[in-house]
Amino acid sequence: MKSLPKFVIYKPVFYPSLILIVSAIALALIFRNESAEVLNNLQLSITKSFGWFFILAVNFILVFCIYLAFSKFGSIRLGGENAKPEFTFMSWLAMLFSAGMGIGIMFFGVAEPVSHYANPPQETLNNFERASQAIKFTNLHYGFHAWGVYSIVGLALAFFSYNKKLPLTFRSLFYPFLGEKIHGLTGHIIDILSVLATIFGLATTLGFGVQQMNAGLNFLFNWEISTVFQSWIIILVTSIATISVISGIDKGVKILSQANMILAFSLLLFVFALGPTVFLLKSYVQNLGAYLGDFINLSTWNDSYQDSGWQNSWTVFYWAWWIAWSPFVGSFIAKISKGRTIKEFILGVLLVPATISTIWMTVFGGTALHEILQGDTHIIDAVHADISTALFIFFQDFPFTNILSVLAVILVAFFFITSSDSGSLVIDNITSGSSYNTPALQRVMWAFLQGIIAIVLLLGGGLSSLQAGVIITGLPFTVILCVMCYSLHKGLQEEYVKNQKRSKSVEERNYADIITGMLQKGKKK
């Protein structure tokens, strides 16, 4: 009988991370009612006191991204001058998009614009302004800022791993000014925080996904909507996800990501073709112009004068969510981006998925708003009653309603699986000291821990606890990201100087060879 393979672990990170996660799960289960209250109170305190900091930090990160893309560092290639991409451009885009936004756009594509229309963040004169503002803020949340966070984290991880030959973990990003201290206590703390941020960010996403799957199954088969049933869905889908986890990135994640893209675009094209097509074409141009035209005002609006609390529930939550997700998405993007220049990397990660997200929000959210402006407001009632049902109520106005709903449930499940297995690979990488040869059972363990946390948060308070958990873990990690930007700049400066010296040396050698050749020819004559 074969013995089970031994775990490959980095003890200073693995054990503290595991202990903190298991302790959080145990405390939340033991003190179920109290934990929900503590989480919500802590979230309220953080958003009121530090909402401005989230907004300032995310804007700074986006500006820093754009600067790097068009600076002298843009030509630096991840992995060195001779490195080549491991995946085609389309496969690369499919994987980073599926990992970064999948469940979010499915859950909020209809629900968020409708919610903002019903409860406008800013005062408006009429319903048409309310609709325009609803899409603007939705595009803000899913546009360039989100992908700016992912882009800078992915770039830093890829650069320090491929160019500086350091482990693909967060501690490596601080080598330029921490030096060998990254291998000590400071480095351990950084990696532990990245594990906690990742696993709680993933749990939040899985929680949204399973609520929407439950709503879809209720719509199709009248199955109950309850946290107990959602818990069983999480266990089932996580079990299926373990197959992809065992397969790794080259097989499982790549195949699922491509399937996600095909299904998502099929759904998008169907809604676009059978919805108000001309209105959607016109509104996309207008929505994009409104988003870009008011970009600075939208990005820096802080709800400081009216203090409605709207921004804390939406924008601040989103920024904390993307930041909490950034170790996972950044690590995953870094793993698949070797061989691309910094300019290509940033523009690819920043522009393409953000553009697709804005198209998605216009097609789904814009169609829902069009129906509301025509006088059909039943979707507003659905969002108020249960936000997770919005997409399926939306499909009632289309032919083949059940087929669309089945397709949506499958797509959410696929996004669920992709996020779960990608996250498991990333967390396993951090807690194993960046080992590439860990046993499958170890990766499966992290997949199930994500699911367990999602279950505990759902049982302990549902959507509000999910939001609270991600904001609490996102705050300390925001500080780390800001410091990381300085470290990345310092590392890129060193790399640029080294490349300049190498180029000069090559030019001098070539020049010397030319002179030597000319002299030798002269002697022969």
Coordinates of C-alpha atoms in Angstrom, one line a residue:
M1 CA 0.0 0.0 0.0
K2 CA 1.4 3.4 -1.0
S3 CA 1.9 6.0 1.6
L4 CA 0.4 9.5 1.1
P5 CA 2.9 12.0 -0.4
K6 CA 4.4 14.3 2.0
F7 CA 3.4 18.0 1.9
V8 CA 6.1 20.3 0.5
I9 CA 5.8 23.3 2.8
Y10 CA 7.6 26.5 3.8
K11 CA 7.0 26.2 7.6
P12 CA 7.3 29.9 8.6
V13 CA 4.4 30.8 6.2
F14 CA 2.4 27.5 5.9
Y15 CA 1.7 26.9 9.5
P16 CA 0.9 30.5 10.6
S17 CA -1.4 30.9 7.6
L18 CA -3.1 27.6 8.3
I19 CA -3.5 28.3 12.0
L20 CA -5.0 31.8 11.4
I21 CA -7.4 30.5 8.8
V22 CA -8.6 27.5 10.9
S23 CA -8.9 29.8 13.9
A24 CA -11.0 32.3 12.0
I25 CA -13.2 29.5 10.8
A26 CA -13.6 28.0 14.3
L27 CA -14.3 31.4 16.0
A28 CA -16.9 32.3 13.3
L29 CA -18.7 28.9 13.8
I30 CA -18.6 29.0 17.6
F31 CA -19.6 32.7 17.9
R32 CA -21.8 32.7 14.8
N33 CA -24.1 35.7 15.7
E34 CA -21.4 37.7 17.4
S35 CA -18.9 37.2 14.6
A36 CA -21.3 38.7 12.1
E37 CA -21.8 41.7 14.3
V38 CA -18.1 42.2 14.9
L39 CA -17.3 41.9 11.2
N40 CA -19.9 44.4 10.2
N41 CA -18.9 46.9 12.8
L42 CA -15.3 46.6 11.9
Q43 CA -16.2 47.0 8.2
L44 CA -18.2 50.2 9.0
S45 CA -15.3 51.6 11.0
I46 CA -12.7 50.9 8.3
T47 CA -14.8 52.3 5.4
K48 CA -15.7 55.5 7.3
S49 CA -12.1 56.1 8.5
F50 CA -10.1 54.8 5.5
G51 CA -12.4 55.0 2.5
W52 CA -10.4 58.0 1.2
F53 CA -7.2 55.9 1.5
F54 CA -8.6 53.1 -0.7
I55 CA -9.6 55.7 -3.3
L56 CA -6.3 57.5 -3.3
A57 CA -4.2 54.3 -3.4
V58 CA -6.1 52.8 -6.3
N59 CA -5.8 56.0 -8.3
F60 CA -2.1 56.2 -7.6
I61 CA -1.6 52.6 -8.7
L62 CA -3.4 53.2 -12.0
V63 CA -1.3 56.3 -12.7
F64 CA 1.9 54.4 -11.9
C65 CA 0.9 51.6 -14.3
I66 CA 0.4 54.0 -17.2
Y67 CA 3.7 55.7 -16.4
L68 CA 5.6 52.4 -16.5
A69 CA 4.0 51.4 -19.8
F70 CA 5.2 54.5 -21.6
S71 CA 8.4 55.1 -19.7
K72 CA 11.9 53.9 -20.5
F73 CA 11.1 50.7 -18.7
G74 CA 8.4 49.7 -21.2
S75 CA 10.9 47.8 -23.4
I76 CA 12.1 45.6 -20.6
R77 CA 11.1 42.0 -21.3
L78 CA 9.8 39.7 -18.5
G79 CA 12.3 36.8 -18.4
G80 CA 15.1 38.6 -20.2
E81 CA 15.8 39.8 -23.7
N82 CA 15.5 36.3 -25.3
A83 CA 12.4 35.1 -23.4
K84 CA 9.4 34.1 -25.5
P85 CA 5.7 33.9 -24.4
E86 CA 4.5 30.4 -23.4
F87 CA 0.9 31.1 -24.4
T88 CA -0.8 32.6 -27.5
F89 CA -2.1 36.1 -27.0
M90 CA -5.8 34.9 -27.1
S91 CA -5.1 32.1 -24.6
W92 CA -3.4 34.6 -22.4
L93 CA -6.3 37.0 -22.5
A94 CA -8.8 34.3 -21.8
M95 CA -7.0 33.0 -18.7
L96 CA -6.5 36.4 -17.1
F97 CA -10.0 37.5 -17.8
S98 CA -11.6 34.4 -16.4
A99 CA -9.5 34.6 -13.3
G100 CA -10.0 38.3 -12.7
M101 CA -13.6 39.2 -13.3
G102 CA -15.7 36.2 -14.3
I103 CA -18.2 35.8 -11.4
G104 CA -18.2 39.5 -10.7
I105 CA -19.6 40.5 -14.1
M106 CA -22.1 37.6 -14.0
F107 CA -23.4 38.6 -10.6
F108 CA -23.4 42.4 -11.0
G109 CA -23.9 42.8 -14.8
V110 CA -27.6 43.4 -14.4
A111 CA -27.9 44.0 -10.7
E112 CA -25.4 46.8 -10.2
P113 CA -26.7 49.3 -12.9
V114 CA -30.3 48.6 -11.8
S115 CA -29.3 49.1 -8.1
H116 CA -27.6 52.4 -8.9
Y117 CA -30.6 53.6 -10.9
A118 CA -32.9 52.8 -8.0
N119 CA -30.5 54.4 -5.5
P120 CA -28.4 57.0 -7.3
P121 CA -25.1 57.8 -5.8
Q122 CA -25.4 61.5 -6.7
E123 CA -28.5 63.7 -7.3
T124 CA -29.9 63.7 -10.8
L125 CA -32.5 65.7 -12.6
N126 CA -34.4 63.0 -14.4
N127 CA -34.5 59.2 -15.1
F128 CA -32.2 59.5 -18.2
E129 CA -29.5 61.1 -16.1
R130 CA -30.0 58.3 -13.5
A131 CA -29.5 55.7 -16.1
S132 CA -26.4 57.3 -17.5
Q133 CA -24.9 57.7 -14.0
A134 CA -25.7 54.1 -13.1
I135 CA -23.6 52.8 -16.0
K136 CA -20.8 55.3 -15.3
F137 CA -20.3 54.1 -11.8
T138 CA -20.6 50.5 -12.9
N139 CA -17.9 51.1 -15.5
L140 CA -15.7 52.8 -12.9
H141 CA -15.9 49.7 -10.7
Y142 CA -15.1 47.2 -13.5
G143 CA -12.8 49.4 -15.6
F144 CA -9.3 50.6 -15.6
H145 CA -8.8 50.9 -11.8
A146 CA -9.5 47.2 -11.2
W147 CA -7.2 46.1 -13.9
G148 CA -4.6 48.6 -12.8
V149 CA -4.4 46.9 -9.5
Y150 CA -4.1 43.4 -11.1
S151 CA -1.6 44.8 -13.6
I152 CA 0.9 46.3 -11.2
V153 CA 0.9 43.2 -8.9
G154 CA 1.2 40.8 -11.8
L155 CA 4.0 42.9 -13.3
A156 CA 5.9 43.1 -10.0
L157 CA 5.7 39.4 -9.4
A158 CA 6.7 38.5 -12.9
F159 CA 9.6 40.9 -13.0
F160 CA 11.2 39.8 -9.7
S161 CA 10.6 36.2 -10.4
Y162 CA 11.7 36.0 -14.0
N163 CA 14.3 38.8 -14.2
K164 CA 15.7 38.7 -10.7
K165 CA 15.4 34.9 -10.2
L166 CA 13.5 35.3 -6.9
P167 CA 10.7 33.0 -5.7
L168 CA 7.2 33.9 -7.1
T169 CA 5.9 35.1 -3.7
F170 CA 5.1 38.6 -2.4
R171 CA 8.2 38.9 -0.2
S172 CA 10.3 38.9 -3.4
L173 CA 8.8 42.3 -4.4
F174 CA 10.5 44.1 -1.5
Y175 CA 14.1 42.8 -2.2
P176 CA 15.4 46.2 -3.6
F177 CA 15.2 47.8 -0.2
L178 CA 14.8 45.0 2.3
G179 CA 17.5 42.9 0.8
E180 CA 18.1 39.5 2.5
K181 CA 15.5 40.5 5.2
I182 CA 12.9 39.2 2.9
H183 CA 13.9 35.7 4.0
G184 CA 13.3 36.7 7.7
L185 CA 10.3 37.6 9.8
T186 CA 9.4 40.6 7.7
G187 CA 9.2 38.5 4.6
H188 CA 7.1 35.8 6.4
I189 CA 4.6 38.4 7.5
I190 CA 4.2 39.8 4.0
D191 CA 3.6 36.3 2.6
I192 CA 1.1 35.4 5.4
L193 CA -0.8 38.6 4.7
S194 CA -0.9 37.8 1.0
V195 CA -2.3 34.3 1.8
L196 CA -5.0 35.7 4.0
A197 CA -6.0 38.5 1.5
T198 CA -6.1 35.9 -1.3
I199 CA -8.2 33.3 0.5
F200 CA -10.7 35.8 1.9
G201 CA -11.0 37.6 -1.5
L202 CA -11.6 34.2 -3.2
A203 CA -14.1 33.2 -0.5
T204 CA -16.1 36.4 -1.2
T205 CA -16.1 35.7 -5.0
L206 CA -17.2 32.1 -4.4
G207 CA -19.9 33.3 -2.1
F208 CA -21.3 35.6 -4.8
G209 CA -21.1 32.8 -7.3
V210 CA -22.9 30.2 -5.2
Q211 CA -25.7 32.6 -4.3
Q212 CA -26.3 33.3 -8.1
M213 CA -26.1 29.5 -8.9
N214 CA -28.7 28.9 -6.1
A215 CA -30.9 31.6 -7.5
G216 CA -30.7 30.1 -11.0
L217 CA -31.5 26.6 -9.8
N218 CA -34.5 28.0 -7.9
F219 CA -35.7 29.8 -11.0
L220 CA -35.3 26.6 -13.1
F221 CA -36.3 23.9 -10.7
N222 CA -37.8 25.7 -7.8
W223 CA -35.1 24.4 -5.5
E224 CA -34.9 26.2 -2.2
I225 CA -32.7 29.3 -1.6
S226 CA -30.9 28.8 1.6
T227 CA -27.4 29.0 3.1
V228 CA -27.5 25.3 3.8
F229 CA -28.2 24.5 0.1
Q230 CA -25.6 27.0 -1.0
S231 CA -23.1 25.2 1.3
W232 CA -23.8 21.9 -0.5
I233 CA -23.3 23.6 -3.9
I234 CA -19.9 24.9 -2.7
I235 CA -18.8 21.5 -1.6
L236 CA -20.0 19.9 -4.9
V237 CA -18.4 22.5 -7.2
T238 CA -15.2 22.6 -5.2
S239 CA -15.0 18.8 -5.5
I240 CA -15.3 19.1 -9.2
A241 CA -12.7 21.9 -9.2
T242 CA -10.1 19.6 -7.6
I243 CA -9.8 17.8 -11.0
S244 CA -8.7 21.0 -12.6
V245 CA -6.4 21.7 -9.6
I246 CA -4.6 18.4 -10.1
S247 CA -4.3 19.1 -13.8
G248 CA -2.5 22.4 -13.3
I249 CA -2.4 25.6 -15.5
D250 CA -1.4 24.1 -18.8
K251 CA -4.3 21.7 -18.9
G252 CA -7.2 22.3 -16.5
V253 CA -7.1 26.1 -16.1
K254 CA -6.3 26.8 -19.7
I255 CA -9.1 24.6 -21.0
L256 CA -11.7 26.0 -18.6
S257 CA -10.7 29.6 -19.3
Q258 CA -11.1 29.1 -23.0
A259 CA -14.5 27.4 -22.4
N260 CA -15.5 30.3 -20.2
M261 CA -14.7 32.8 -22.9
I262 CA -16.7 30.9 -25.5
L263 CA -19.8 30.6 -23.3
A264 CA -19.5 34.2 -22.1
F265 CA -19.3 35.6 -25.6
S266 CA -22.2 33.4 -26.7
L267 CA -24.4 34.7 -23.9
L268 CA -23.3 38.3 -24.7
L269 CA -24.0 38.0 -28.4
F270 CA -27.4 36.5 -27.7
V271 CA -28.5 39.3 -25.4
F272 CA -27.1 41.9 -27.8
A273 CA -28.8 40.4 -30.9
L274 CA -32.2 39.9 -29.3
G275 CA -32.1 43.0 -27.1
P276 CA -32.4 46.7 -28.1
T277 CA -29.4 46.4 -30.5
V278 CA -29.4 49.9 -31.9
F279 CA -29.9 51.4 -28.5
L280 CA -27.0 49.4 -27.1
L281 CA -24.7 50.5 -30.0
K282 CA -25.6 54.1 -29.4
S283 CA -25.4 53.9 -25.6
Y284 CA -22.0 52.1 -25.6
V285 CA -20.5 55.1 -27.4
Q286 CA -22.2 57.5 -25.0
N287 CA -21.4 55.4 -21.9
L288 CA -17.7 55.1 -22.9
G289 CA -17.5 58.9 -23.5
A290 CA -19.3 59.7 -20.2
Y291 CA -16.9 57.3 -18.3
L292 CA -13.8 58.8 -19.9
G293 CA -15.1 62.4 -19.8
D294 CA -15.8 62.3 -16.1
F295 CA -13.0 60.0 -15.3
I296 CA -11.1 62.2 -12.8
N297 CA -14.3 63.3 -11.0
L298 CA -15.6 59.7 -10.8
S299 CA -12.2 58.4 -9.6
T300 CA -11.8 60.9 -6.9
W301 CA -15.4 61.4 -5.7
N302 CA -15.4 60.7 -2.0
D303 CA -19.0 61.2 -0.9
S304 CA -17.6 63.7 1.6
Y305 CA -20.4 66.4 1.5
Q306 CA -23.5 64.2 1.4
D307 CA -22.0 61.3 3.3
S308 CA -24.8 59.0 2.2
G309 CA -22.8 55.8 2.9
W310 CA -23.4 54.7 -0.7
Q311 CA -19.7 54.8 -1.6
N312 CA -18.7 52.6 1.4
S313 CA -21.0 49.9 0.2
W314 CA -20.0 50.0 -3.4
T315 CA -16.7 51.8 -4.5
V316 CA -14.7 51.2 -1.3
F317 CA -15.9 47.6 -1.2
Y318 CA -14.8 47.1 -4.9
W319 CA -11.4 48.6 -4.4
A320 CA -10.9 46.4 -1.3
W321 CA -12.1 43.4 -3.2
W322 CA -9.8 43.9 -6.2
I323 CA -6.9 44.6 -3.8
A324 CA -7.6 41.5 -1.8
W325 CA -7.8 39.5 -5.0
S326 CA -4.6 41.0 -6.4
P327 CA -2.2 38.4 -4.8
F328 CA -4.2 35.7 -6.5
V329 CA -4.9 37.3 -9.9
G330 CA -1.4 38.9 -9.9
S331 CA 0.4 35.7 -9.2
F332 CA -1.7 33.9 -11.8
I333 CA -1.1 36.5 -14.5
A334 CA 2.6 36.5 -13.6
K335 CA 2.7 32.7 -14.1
I336 CA 1.3 33.0 -17.7
S337 CA 3.1 36.2 -18.8
K338 CA 6.8 35.3 -19.2
G339 CA 8.3 36.7 -22.4
R340 CA 6.1 39.8 -22.8
T341 CA 7.5 43.3 -22.6
I342 CA 6.4 45.6 -19.8
K343 CA 4.5 47.8 -22.2
E344 CA 2.8 44.9 -23.8
F345 CA 1.9 43.4 -20.5
I346 CA 0.4 46.5 -19.0
L347 CA -1.5 47.5 -22.1
G348 CA -2.8 44.0 -22.5
V349 CA -3.9 43.5 -18.9
L350 CA -5.1 47.1 -18.5
L351 CA -7.0 47.7 -21.7
V352 CA -8.4 44.5 -23.2
P353 CA -10.3 43.1 -20.2
A354 CA -11.5 46.5 -19.1
T355 CA -12.9 47.1 -22.5
I356 CA -14.7 43.7 -22.5
S357 CA -16.1 44.5 -19.1
T358 CA -17.5 47.9 -20.2
I359 CA -19.1 46.2 -23.2
W360 CA -20.6 43.5 -21.0
M361 CA -22.0 46.1 -18.6
T362 CA -23.6 48.1 -21.4
V363 CA -25.2 45.0 -23.0
F364 CA -26.6 43.5 -19.8
G365 CA -27.0 46.6 -17.7
G366 CA -28.0 48.8 -20.6
T367 CA -30.7 46.4 -21.7
A368 CA -32.2 46.3 -18.2
L369 CA -32.1 50.1 -18.0
H370 CA -33.7 50.4 -21.4
E371 CA -36.7 48.2 -20.2
I372 CA -37.0 50.4 -17.0
L373 CA -37.0 53.6 -19.0
Q374 CA -39.8 52.0 -21.2
G375 CA -41.9 51.6 -18.0
D376 CA -41.1 48.0 -17.1
T377 CA -39.7 48.2 -13.5
H378 CA -40.1 44.6 -12.3
I379 CA -36.4 44.1 -12.4
I380 CA -36.0 46.9 -9.8
D381 CA -38.3 44.9 -7.5
A382 CA -36.3 41.7 -8.1
V383 CA -33.0 43.4 -7.2
H384 CA -34.5 44.8 -4.0
A385 CA -35.9 41.4 -3.1
D386 CA -32.7 39.4 -3.8
I387 CA -29.8 40.8 -5.8
S388 CA -28.6 37.3 -6.8
T389 CA -31.8 36.7 -8.8
A390 CA -31.4 39.7 -11.1
L391 CA -29.9 37.9 -14.0
F392 CA -32.5 35.2 -14.2
I393 CA -35.4 37.7 -13.8
F394 CA -33.8 39.6 -16.6
F395 CA -33.8 36.5 -18.9
Q396 CA -37.6 36.3 -18.5
D397 CA -37.9 39.0 -21.2
F398 CA -36.0 36.9 -23.7
P399 CA -36.9 33.9 -25.8
F400 CA -35.4 30.5 -24.7
T401 CA -35.4 31.8 -21.1
N402 CA -34.7 28.4 -19.6
I403 CA -31.8 27.7 -22.0
L404 CA -30.2 31.0 -21.2
S405 CA -30.6 30.4 -17.4
V406 CA -29.0 27.0 -17.7
L407 CA -26.2 28.5 -19.7
A408 CA -25.7 31.2 -17.1
V409 CA -25.6 28.6 -14.2
I410 CA -23.0 26.6 -16.1
L411 CA -21.0 29.7 -16.8
V412 CA -21.0 30.8 -13.2
A413 CA -20.0 27.2 -12.2
F414 CA -17.1 27.3 -14.7
F415 CA -15.9 30.7 -13.4
F416 CA -16.3 29.3 -9.8
I417 CA -14.0 26.3 -10.7
T418 CA -11.5 28.5 -12.6
S419 CA -11.2 30.9 -9.6
S420 CA -11.0 28.1 -7.1
D421 CA -8.3 26.1 -8.8
S422 CA -6.3 29.1 -9.9
G423 CA -6.4 30.4 -6.3
S424 CA -5.4 27.1 -4.9
L425 CA -2.3 27.0 -7.2
V426 CA -1.3 30.5 -6.1
I427 CA -1.8 29.9 -2.3
D428 CA 0.0 26.6 -2.6
N429 CA 2.9 28.4 -4.4
I430 CA 3.2 30.9 -1.6
T431 CA 3.0 28.5 1.3
S432 CA 5.4 26.0 -0.3
G433 CA 8.2 28.6 -0.7
S434 CA 7.5 28.8 -4.5
S435 CA 7.9 25.1 -5.0
Y436 CA 6.8 23.7 -8.4
N437 CA 6.6 20.0 -7.3
T438 CA 3.9 19.9 -4.6
P439 CA 1.6 16.9 -4.2
A440 CA -1.9 17.3 -5.6
L441 CA -3.4 16.6 -2.2
Q442 CA -1.8 19.8 -0.9
R443 CA -3.4 21.9 -3.6
V444 CA -6.7 20.2 -3.0
M445 CA -6.6 21.1 0.7
W446 CA -6.4 24.9 -0.2
A447 CA -9.3 24.5 -2.6
F448 CA -11.5 23.1 0.1
L449 CA -10.3 25.7 2.7
Q450 CA -11.5 28.4 0.3
G451 CA -14.9 26.7 0.1
I452 CA -15.1 26.2 3.9
I453 CA -14.4 30.0 4.5
A454 CA -17.1 30.9 1.9
I455 CA -19.6 28.6 3.7
V456 CA -18.7 30.0 7.1
L457 CA -19.1 33.6 5.9
L458 CA -22.5 32.8 4.3
L459 CA -23.7 31.0 7.4
G460 CA -22.4 33.9 9.6
G461 CA -24.2 36.7 7.8
G462 CA -24.5 36.2 4.1
L463 CA -23.6 39.0 1.7
S464 CA -22.7 41.6 4.4
S465 CA -20.2 39.2 6.1
L466 CA -18.6 38.5 2.7
Q467 CA -18.1 42.2 2.1
A468 CA -16.9 42.8 5.6
G469 CA -14.3 40.0 5.4
V470 CA -12.8 41.3 2.1
I471 CA -12.6 45.0 3.3
I472 CA -10.9 44.0 6.6
T473 CA -8.2 41.9 4.8
G474 CA -7.9 44.5 2.0
L475 CA -6.8 47.4 4.2
P476 CA -3.4 46.2 5.4
F477 CA -2.7 44.9 1.9
T478 CA -3.3 48.3 0.4
V479 CA -0.4 49.6 2.4
I480 CA 1.8 46.8 1.1
L481 CA 0.8 47.5 -2.5
C482 CA 1.8 51.2 -2.2
V483 CA 5.2 50.2 -0.8
M484 CA 5.6 47.6 -3.5
C485 CA 5.3 50.3 -6.2
Y486 CA 8.4 52.0 -4.8
S487 CA 10.2 48.7 -4.7
L488 CA 9.2 47.8 -8.3
H489 CA 10.4 51.2 -9.6
K490 CA 13.8 50.7 -7.8
G491 CA 14.1 47.2 -9.3
L492 CA 13.2 48.4 -12.8
Q493 CA 15.8 51.2 -12.6
E494 CA 18.5 48.7 -11.7
E495 CA 17.4 46.4 -14.6
Y496 CA 17.4 49.3 -17.0
V497 CA 20.9 50.4 -16.1
K498 CA 22.1 46.8 -16.4
N499 CA 20.5 46.5 -19.9
Q500 CA 22.0 49.8 -21.0
K501 CA 25.5 48.6 -19.9
R502 CA 25.0 45.3 -21.7
S503 CA 23.9 47.0 -24.9
K504 CA 26.8 49.4 -24.7
S505 CA 29.2 46.5 -24.2
V506 CA 27.8 44.7 -27.2
E507 CA 28.1 47.8 -29.3
E508 CA 31.7 48.3 -28.3
R509 CA 32.5 44.6 -29.1
N510 CA 30.8 44.9 -32.4
Y511 CA 32.7 48.1 -33.2
A512 CA 36.0 46.5 -32.1
D513 CA 35.3 43.5 -34.3
I514 CA 34.6 45.8 -37.3
I515 CA 37.9 47.7 -36.7
T516 CA 39.8 44.5 -36.3
G517 CA 38.4 43.1 -39.5
M518 CA 39.3 46.2 -41.4
L519 CA 42.8 46.2 -40.1
Q520 CA 43.3 42.5 -41.0
K521 CA 42.1 43.2 -44.5
G522 CA 44.5 46.1 -44.8
K523 CA 47.4 43.9 -43.7
K524 CA 46.5 41.3 -46.3
K525 CA 46.6 43.9 -49.0

